[in-house]
PDB file of C-alpha atoms and ligand atoms in Angstrom:
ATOM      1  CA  UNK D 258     -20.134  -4.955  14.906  1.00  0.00           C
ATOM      2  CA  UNK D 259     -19.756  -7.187  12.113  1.00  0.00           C
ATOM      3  CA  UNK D 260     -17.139  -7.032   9.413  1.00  0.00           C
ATOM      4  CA  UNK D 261     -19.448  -6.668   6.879  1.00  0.00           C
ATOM      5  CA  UNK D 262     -20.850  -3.458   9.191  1.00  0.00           C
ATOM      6  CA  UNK D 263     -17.489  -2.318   9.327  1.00  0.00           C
ATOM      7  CA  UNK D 264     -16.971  -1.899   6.109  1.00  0.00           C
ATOM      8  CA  UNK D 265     -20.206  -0.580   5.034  1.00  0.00           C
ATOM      9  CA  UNK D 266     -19.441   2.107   7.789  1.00  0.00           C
ATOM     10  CA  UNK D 267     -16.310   2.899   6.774  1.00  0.00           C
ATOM     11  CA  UNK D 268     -17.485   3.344   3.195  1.00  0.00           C
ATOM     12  CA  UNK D 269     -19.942   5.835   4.603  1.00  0.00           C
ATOM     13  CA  UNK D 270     -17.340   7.713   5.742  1.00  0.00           C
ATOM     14  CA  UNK D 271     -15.382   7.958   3.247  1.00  0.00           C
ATOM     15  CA  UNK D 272     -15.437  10.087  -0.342  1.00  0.00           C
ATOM     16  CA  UNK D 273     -16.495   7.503  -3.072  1.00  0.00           C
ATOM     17  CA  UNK D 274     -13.053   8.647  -4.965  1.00  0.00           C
ATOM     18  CA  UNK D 275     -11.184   7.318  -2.293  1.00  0.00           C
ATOM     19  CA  UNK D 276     -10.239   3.742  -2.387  1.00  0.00           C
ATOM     20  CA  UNK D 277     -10.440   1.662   0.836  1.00  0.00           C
ATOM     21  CA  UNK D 278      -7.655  -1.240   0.769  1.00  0.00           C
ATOM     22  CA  UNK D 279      -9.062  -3.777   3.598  1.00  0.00           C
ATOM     23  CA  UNK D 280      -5.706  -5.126   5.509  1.00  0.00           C
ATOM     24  CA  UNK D 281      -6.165  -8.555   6.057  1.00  0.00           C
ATOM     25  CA  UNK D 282      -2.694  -9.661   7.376  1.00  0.00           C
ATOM     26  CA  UNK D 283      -3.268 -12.413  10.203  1.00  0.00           C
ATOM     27  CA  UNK D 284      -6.734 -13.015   9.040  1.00  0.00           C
ATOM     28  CA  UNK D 285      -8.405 -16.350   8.188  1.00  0.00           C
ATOM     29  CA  UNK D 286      -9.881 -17.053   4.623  1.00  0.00           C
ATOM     30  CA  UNK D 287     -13.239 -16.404   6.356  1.00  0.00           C
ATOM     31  CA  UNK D 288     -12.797 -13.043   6.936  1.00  0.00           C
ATOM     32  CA  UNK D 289     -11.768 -11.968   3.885  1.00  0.00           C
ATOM     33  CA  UNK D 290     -14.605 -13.593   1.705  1.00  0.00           C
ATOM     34  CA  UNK D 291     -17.139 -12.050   4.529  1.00  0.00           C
ATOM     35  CA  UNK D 292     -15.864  -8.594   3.345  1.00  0.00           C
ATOM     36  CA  UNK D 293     -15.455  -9.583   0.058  1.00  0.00           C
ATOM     37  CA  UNK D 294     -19.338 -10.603   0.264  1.00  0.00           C
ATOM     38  CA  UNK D 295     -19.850  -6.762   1.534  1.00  0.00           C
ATOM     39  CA  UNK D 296     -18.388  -5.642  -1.743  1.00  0.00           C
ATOM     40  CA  UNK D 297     -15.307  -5.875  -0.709  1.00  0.00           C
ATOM     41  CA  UNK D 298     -12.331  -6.145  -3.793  1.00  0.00           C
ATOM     42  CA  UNK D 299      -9.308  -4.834  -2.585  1.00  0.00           C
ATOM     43  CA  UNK D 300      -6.862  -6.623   0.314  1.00  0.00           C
ATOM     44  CA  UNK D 301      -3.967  -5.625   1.543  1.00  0.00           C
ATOM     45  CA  UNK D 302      -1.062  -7.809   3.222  1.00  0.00           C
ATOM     46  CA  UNK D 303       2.692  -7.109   4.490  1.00  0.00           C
ATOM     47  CA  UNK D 304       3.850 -10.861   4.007  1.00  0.00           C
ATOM     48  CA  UNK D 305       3.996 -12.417   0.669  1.00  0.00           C
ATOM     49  CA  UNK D 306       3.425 -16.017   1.682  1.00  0.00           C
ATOM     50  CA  UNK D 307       0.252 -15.528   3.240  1.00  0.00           C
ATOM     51  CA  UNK D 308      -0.807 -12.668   0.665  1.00  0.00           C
ATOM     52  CA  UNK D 309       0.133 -15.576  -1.958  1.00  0.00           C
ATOM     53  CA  UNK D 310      -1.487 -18.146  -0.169  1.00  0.00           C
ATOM     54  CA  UNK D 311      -4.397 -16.207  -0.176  1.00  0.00           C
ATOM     55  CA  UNK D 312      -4.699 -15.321  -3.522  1.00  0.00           C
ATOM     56  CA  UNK D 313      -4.599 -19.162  -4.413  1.00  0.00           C
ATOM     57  CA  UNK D 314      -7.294 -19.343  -2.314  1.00  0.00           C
ATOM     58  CA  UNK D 315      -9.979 -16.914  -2.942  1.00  0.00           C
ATOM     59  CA  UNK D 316     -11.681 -15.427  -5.536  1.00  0.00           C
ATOM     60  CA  UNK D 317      -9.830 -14.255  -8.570  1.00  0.00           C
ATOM     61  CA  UNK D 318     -11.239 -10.892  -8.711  1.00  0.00           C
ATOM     62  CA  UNK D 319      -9.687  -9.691  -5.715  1.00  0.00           C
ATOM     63  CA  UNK D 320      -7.203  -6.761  -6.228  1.00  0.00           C
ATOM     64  CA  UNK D 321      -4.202  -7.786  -3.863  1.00  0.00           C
ATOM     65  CA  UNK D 322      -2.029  -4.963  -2.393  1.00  0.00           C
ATOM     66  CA  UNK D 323       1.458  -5.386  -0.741  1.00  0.00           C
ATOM     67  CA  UNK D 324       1.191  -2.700   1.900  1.00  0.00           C
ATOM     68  CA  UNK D 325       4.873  -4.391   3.705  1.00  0.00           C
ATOM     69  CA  UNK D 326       8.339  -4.293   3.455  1.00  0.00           C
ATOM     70  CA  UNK D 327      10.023  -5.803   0.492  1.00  0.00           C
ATOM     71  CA  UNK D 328      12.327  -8.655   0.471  1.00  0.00           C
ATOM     72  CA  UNK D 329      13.761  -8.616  -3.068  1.00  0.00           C
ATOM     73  CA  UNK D 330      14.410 -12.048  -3.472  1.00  0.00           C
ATOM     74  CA  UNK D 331      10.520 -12.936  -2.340  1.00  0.00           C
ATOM     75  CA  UNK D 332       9.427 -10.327  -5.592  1.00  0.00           C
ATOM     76  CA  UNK D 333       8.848 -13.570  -7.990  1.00  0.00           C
ATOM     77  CA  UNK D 334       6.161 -15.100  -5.726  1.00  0.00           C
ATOM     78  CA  UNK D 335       3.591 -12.626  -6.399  1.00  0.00           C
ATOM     79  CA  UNK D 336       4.451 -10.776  -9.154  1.00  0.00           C
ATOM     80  CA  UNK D 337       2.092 -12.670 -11.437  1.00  0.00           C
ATOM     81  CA  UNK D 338      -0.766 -11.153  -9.566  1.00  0.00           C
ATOM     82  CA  UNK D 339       0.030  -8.029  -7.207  1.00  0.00           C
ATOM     83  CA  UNK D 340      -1.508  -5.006  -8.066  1.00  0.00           C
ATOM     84  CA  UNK D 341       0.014  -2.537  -5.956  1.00  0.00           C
ATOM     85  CA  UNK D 342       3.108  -2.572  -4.097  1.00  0.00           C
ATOM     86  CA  UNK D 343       3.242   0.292  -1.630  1.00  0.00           C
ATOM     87  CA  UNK D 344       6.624   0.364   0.029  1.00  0.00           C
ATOM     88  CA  UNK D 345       8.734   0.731  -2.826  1.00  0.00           C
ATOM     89  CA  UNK D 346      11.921   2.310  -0.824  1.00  0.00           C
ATOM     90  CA  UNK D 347      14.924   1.913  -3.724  1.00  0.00           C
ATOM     91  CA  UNK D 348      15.754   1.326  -7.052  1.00  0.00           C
ATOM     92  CA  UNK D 349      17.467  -1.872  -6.648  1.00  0.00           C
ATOM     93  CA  UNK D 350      13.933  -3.064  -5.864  1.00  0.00           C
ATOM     94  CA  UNK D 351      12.341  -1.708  -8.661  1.00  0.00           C
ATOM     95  CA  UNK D 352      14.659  -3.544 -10.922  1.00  0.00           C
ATOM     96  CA  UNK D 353      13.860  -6.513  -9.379  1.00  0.00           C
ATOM     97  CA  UNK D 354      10.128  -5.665  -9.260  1.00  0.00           C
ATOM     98  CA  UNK D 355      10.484  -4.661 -13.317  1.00  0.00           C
ATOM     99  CA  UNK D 356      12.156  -8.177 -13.933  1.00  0.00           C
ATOM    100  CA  UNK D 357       9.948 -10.599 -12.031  1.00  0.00           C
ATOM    101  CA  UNK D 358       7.013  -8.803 -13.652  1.00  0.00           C
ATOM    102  CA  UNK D 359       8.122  -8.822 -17.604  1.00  0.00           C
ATOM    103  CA  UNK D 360       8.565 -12.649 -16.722  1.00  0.00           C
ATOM    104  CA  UNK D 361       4.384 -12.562 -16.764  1.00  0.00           C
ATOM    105  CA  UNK D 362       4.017  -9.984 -19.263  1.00  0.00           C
ATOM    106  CA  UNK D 363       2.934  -7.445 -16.678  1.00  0.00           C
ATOM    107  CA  UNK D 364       2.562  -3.971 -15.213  1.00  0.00           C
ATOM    108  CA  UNK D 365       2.982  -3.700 -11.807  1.00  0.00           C
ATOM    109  CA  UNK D 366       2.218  -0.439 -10.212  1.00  0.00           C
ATOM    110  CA  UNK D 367       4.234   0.739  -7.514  1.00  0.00           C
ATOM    111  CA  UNK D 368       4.210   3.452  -4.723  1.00  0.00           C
ATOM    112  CA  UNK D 369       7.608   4.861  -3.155  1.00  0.00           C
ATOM    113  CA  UNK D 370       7.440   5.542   0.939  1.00  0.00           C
ATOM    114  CA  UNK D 371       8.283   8.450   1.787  1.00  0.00           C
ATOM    115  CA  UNK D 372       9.206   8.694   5.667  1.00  0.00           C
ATOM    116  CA  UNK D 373       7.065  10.901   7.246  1.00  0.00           C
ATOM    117  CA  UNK D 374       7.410   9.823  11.109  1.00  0.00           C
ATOM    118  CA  UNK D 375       9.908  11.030  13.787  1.00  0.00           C
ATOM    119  CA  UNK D 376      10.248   7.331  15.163  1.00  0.00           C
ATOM    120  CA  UNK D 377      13.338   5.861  13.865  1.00  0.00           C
ATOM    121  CA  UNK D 378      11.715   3.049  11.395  1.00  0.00           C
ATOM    122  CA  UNK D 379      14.266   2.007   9.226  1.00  0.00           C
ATOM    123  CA  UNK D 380      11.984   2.136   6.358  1.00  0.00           C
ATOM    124  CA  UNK D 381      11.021   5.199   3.497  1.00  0.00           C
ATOM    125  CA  UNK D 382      12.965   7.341   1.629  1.00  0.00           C
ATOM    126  CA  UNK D 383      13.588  11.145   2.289  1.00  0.00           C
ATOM    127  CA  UNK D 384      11.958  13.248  -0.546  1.00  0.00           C
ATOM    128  CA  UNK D 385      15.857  13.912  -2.088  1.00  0.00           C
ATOM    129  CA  UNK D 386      15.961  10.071  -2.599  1.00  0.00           C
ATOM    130  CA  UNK D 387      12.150   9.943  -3.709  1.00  0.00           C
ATOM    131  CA  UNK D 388      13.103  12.910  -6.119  1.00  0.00           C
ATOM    132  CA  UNK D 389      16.723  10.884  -7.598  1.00  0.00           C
ATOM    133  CA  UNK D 390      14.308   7.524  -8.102  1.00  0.00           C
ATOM    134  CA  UNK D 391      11.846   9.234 -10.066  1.00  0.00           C
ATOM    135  CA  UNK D 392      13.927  11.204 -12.261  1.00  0.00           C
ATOM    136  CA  UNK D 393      16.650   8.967 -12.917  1.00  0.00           C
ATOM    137  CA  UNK D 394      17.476   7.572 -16.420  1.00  0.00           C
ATOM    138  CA  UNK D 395      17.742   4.199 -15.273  1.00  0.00           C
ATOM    139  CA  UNK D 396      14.096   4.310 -13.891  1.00  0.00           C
ATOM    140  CA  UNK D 397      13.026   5.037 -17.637  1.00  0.00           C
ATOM    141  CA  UNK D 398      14.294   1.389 -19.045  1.00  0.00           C
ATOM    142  CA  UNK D 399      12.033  -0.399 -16.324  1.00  0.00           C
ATOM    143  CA  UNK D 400       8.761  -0.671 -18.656  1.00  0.00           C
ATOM    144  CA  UNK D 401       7.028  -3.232 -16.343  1.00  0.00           C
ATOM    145  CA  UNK D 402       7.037  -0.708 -13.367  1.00  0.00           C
ATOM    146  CA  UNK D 403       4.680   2.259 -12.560  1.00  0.00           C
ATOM    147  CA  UNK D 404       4.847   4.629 -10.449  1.00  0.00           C
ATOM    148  CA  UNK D 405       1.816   5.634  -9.591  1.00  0.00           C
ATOM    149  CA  UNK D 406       2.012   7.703  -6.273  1.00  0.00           C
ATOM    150  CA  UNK D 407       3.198   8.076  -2.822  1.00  0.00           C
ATOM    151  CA  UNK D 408       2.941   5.812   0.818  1.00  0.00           C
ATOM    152  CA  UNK D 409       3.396   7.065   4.385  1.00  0.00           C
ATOM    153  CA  UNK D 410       2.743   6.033   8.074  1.00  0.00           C
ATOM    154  CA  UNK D 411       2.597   8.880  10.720  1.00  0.00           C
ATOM    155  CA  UNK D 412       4.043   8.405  13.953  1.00  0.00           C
ATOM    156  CA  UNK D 413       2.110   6.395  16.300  1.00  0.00           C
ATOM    157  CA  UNK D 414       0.857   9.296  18.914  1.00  0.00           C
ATOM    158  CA  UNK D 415      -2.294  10.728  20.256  1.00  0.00           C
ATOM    159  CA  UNK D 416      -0.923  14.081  19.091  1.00  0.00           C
ATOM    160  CA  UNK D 417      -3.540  15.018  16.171  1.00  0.00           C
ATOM    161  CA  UNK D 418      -1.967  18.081  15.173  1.00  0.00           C
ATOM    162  CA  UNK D 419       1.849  15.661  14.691  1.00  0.00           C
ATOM    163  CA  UNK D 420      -0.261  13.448  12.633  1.00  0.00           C
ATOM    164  CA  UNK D 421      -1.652  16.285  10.845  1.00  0.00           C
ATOM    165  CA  UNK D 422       1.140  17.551  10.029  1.00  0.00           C
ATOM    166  CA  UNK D 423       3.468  14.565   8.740  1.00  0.00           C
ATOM    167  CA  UNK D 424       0.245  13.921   6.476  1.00  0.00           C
ATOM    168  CA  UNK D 425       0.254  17.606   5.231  1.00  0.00           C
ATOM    169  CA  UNK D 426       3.939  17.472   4.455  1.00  0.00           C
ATOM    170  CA  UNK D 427       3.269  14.195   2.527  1.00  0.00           C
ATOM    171  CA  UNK D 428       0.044  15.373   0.455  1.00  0.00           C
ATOM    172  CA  UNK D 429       2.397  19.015  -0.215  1.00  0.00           C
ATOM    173  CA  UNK D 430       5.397  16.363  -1.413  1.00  0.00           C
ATOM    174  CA  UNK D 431       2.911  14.341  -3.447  1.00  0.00           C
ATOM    175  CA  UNK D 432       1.464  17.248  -5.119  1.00  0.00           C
ATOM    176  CA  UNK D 433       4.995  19.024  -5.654  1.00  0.00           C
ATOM    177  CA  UNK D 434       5.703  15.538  -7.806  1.00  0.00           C
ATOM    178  CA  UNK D 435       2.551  15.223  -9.412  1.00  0.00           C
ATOM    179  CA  UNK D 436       3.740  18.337 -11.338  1.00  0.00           C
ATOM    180  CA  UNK D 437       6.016  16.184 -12.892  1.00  0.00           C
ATOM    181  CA  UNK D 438       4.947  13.070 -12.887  1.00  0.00           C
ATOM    182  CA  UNK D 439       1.743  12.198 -15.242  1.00  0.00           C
ATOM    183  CA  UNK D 440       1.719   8.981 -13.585  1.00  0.00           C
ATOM    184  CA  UNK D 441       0.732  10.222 -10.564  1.00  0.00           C
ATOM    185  CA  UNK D 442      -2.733   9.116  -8.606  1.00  0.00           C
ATOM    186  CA  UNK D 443      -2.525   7.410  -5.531  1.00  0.00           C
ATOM    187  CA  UNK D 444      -1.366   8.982  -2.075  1.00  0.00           C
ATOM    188  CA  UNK D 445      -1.519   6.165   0.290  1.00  0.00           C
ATOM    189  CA  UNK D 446      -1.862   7.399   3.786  1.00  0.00           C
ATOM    190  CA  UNK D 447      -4.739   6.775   6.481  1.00  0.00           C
ATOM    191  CA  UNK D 448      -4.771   3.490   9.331  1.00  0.00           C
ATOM    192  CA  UNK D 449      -7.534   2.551  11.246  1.00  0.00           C
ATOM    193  CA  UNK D 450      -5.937   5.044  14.032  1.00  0.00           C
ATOM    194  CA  UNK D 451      -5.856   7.497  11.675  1.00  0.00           C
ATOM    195  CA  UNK D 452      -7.386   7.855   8.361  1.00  0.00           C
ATOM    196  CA  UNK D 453      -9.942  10.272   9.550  1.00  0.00           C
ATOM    197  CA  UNK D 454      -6.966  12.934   9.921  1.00  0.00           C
ATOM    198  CA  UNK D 455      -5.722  11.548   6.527  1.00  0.00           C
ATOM    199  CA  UNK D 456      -8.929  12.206   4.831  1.00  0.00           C
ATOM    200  CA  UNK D 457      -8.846  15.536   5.832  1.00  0.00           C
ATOM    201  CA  UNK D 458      -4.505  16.268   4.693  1.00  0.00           C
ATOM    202  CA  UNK D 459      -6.290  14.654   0.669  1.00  0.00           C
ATOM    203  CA  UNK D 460      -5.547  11.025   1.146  1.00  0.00           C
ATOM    204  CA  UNK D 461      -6.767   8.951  -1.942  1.00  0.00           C
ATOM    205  CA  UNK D 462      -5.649   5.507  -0.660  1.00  0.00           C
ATOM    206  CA  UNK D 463      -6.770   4.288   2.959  1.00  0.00           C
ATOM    207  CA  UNK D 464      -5.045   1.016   4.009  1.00  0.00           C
ATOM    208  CA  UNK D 465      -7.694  -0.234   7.112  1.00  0.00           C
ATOM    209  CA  UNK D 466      -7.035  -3.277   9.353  1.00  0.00           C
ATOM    210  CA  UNK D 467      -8.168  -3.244  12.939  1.00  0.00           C
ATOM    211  CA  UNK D 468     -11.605  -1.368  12.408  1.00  0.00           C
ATOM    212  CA  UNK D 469     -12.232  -3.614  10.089  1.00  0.00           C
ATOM    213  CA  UNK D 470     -11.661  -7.284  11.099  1.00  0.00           C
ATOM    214  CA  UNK D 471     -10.783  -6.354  14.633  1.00  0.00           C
ATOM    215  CA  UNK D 472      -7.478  -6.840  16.811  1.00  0.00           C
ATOM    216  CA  UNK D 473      -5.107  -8.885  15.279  1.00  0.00           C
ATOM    217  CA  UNK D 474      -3.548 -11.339  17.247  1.00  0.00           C
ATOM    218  CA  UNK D 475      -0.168 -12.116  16.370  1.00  0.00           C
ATOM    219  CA  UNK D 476       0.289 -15.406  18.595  1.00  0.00           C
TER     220      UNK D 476
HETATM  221  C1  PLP X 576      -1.122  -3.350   9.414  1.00  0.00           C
HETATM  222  C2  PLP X 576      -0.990  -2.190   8.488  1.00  0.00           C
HETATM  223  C3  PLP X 576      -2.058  -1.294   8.289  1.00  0.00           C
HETATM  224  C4  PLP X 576      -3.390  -1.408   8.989  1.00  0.00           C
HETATM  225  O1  PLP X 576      -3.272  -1.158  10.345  1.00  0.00           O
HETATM  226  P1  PLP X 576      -4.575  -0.960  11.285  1.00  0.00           P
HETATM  227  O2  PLP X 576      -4.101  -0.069  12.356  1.00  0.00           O
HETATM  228  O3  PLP X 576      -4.958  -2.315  11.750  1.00  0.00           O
HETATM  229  O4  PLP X 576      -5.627  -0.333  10.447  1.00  0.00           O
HETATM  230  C5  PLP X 576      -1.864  -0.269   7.379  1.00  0.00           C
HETATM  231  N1  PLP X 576      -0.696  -0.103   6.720  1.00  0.00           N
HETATM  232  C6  PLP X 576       0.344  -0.933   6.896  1.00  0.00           C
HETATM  233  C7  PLP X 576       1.592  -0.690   6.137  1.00  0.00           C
HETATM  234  C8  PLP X 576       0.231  -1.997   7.792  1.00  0.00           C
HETATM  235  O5  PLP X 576       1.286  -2.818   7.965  1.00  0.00           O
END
């Protein structure tokens, strides 16, 4: 199938108050305008070179998502234009986040990983240290940051009911904070592997690569 069929199958698939981020990391300029000609307006990418690269590139209506880890001192080449940053993991990067943005008079959103997988990835916060960031005082004097919700990746498995559960646990974490938090929209959770099971544990956010564009090939 096409990418364009991909996504209008995935679409059909998917509640229309659930956003579809279309991850676009390895792919050529092509690909990306043949979704964005399907409708297309959201991308994601996990390096911010080639996300920045891209967003000289193509249209300026694209909504550009930074689904990877974080290098704080690469922050100032995209915060004139990300969106959504979804693997906030500390405050130290928020600050930095907060400062590179005020530099463009702008509001960049921002979700906090929470680590939901048994695999040892050095990434995401437990929900203690998810808990500290949000209610801290020093999160308060950082105006130009948002945060709007909650990432996760489940542990790589064919073991549905794992999966199911590490996206339950996230959904109950992201509604325990929602209580709190009127900021609070976005649960990012859902790959191409996955994001059926997702759907199901109340995903709003699915971040879809593979199933969309096809295998990436990293060579
Ligand atoms: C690559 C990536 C995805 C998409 O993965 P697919 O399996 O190709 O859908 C989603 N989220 C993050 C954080 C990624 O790095």
């Amino acid at each position: 199938m096409s990418i364009s069929e991909n996504i209008k199958k995935i679409k059909a698939e998917i509640p229309s108050e659930v956003s579809l981020v279309a991850i676009s990391k390895t792919k050529p300029n092509e690909d990306l305008m043949e979704a964005y000609d399907a409708g297309q307006r959201i991308f994601g990418e996990n390096k911010i070179q080639e996300m920045t690269q891209k967003w000289e590139d193509l249209p300026k209506d694209i909504e550009w998502h930074m689904v990877g880890h974080v290098q704080r001192n690469k922050v100032k080449y995209m915060a004139e234009f990300v969106e959504l940053i979804h693997a906030v993991d500390s405050l130290k990067l928020l600050k930095e986040i907060n400062k590179q943005a005020e530099k463009h008079n702008r509001l960049i959103k921002c979700l906090l990983q929470i680590k939901i997988a048994e695999e040892d990835s050095k990434y995401g916060l437990d929900v203690a240290a998810a808990k500290e960031i949000l209610q801290s005082e020093e999160l308060r004097k950082l105006p130009h940051v948002k945060i709007t919700g909650l990432m996760g990746m489940a542990t790589l498995t064919e073991n549905e009911d794992k999966i199911k559960s590490e996206f339950s646990f996230l959904r109950t974490t992201f509604e325990a904070f929602k209580q709190e938090q009127e900021d609070f929209t976005t649960l990012s959770m859902g790959m191409s592997g996955d994001y059926k099971i997702a759907l199901e544990c109340g995903s709003t956010m699915i971040r879809v690569g593979s199933s969309i564009f096809g295998e990436r090939n990293y060579n």
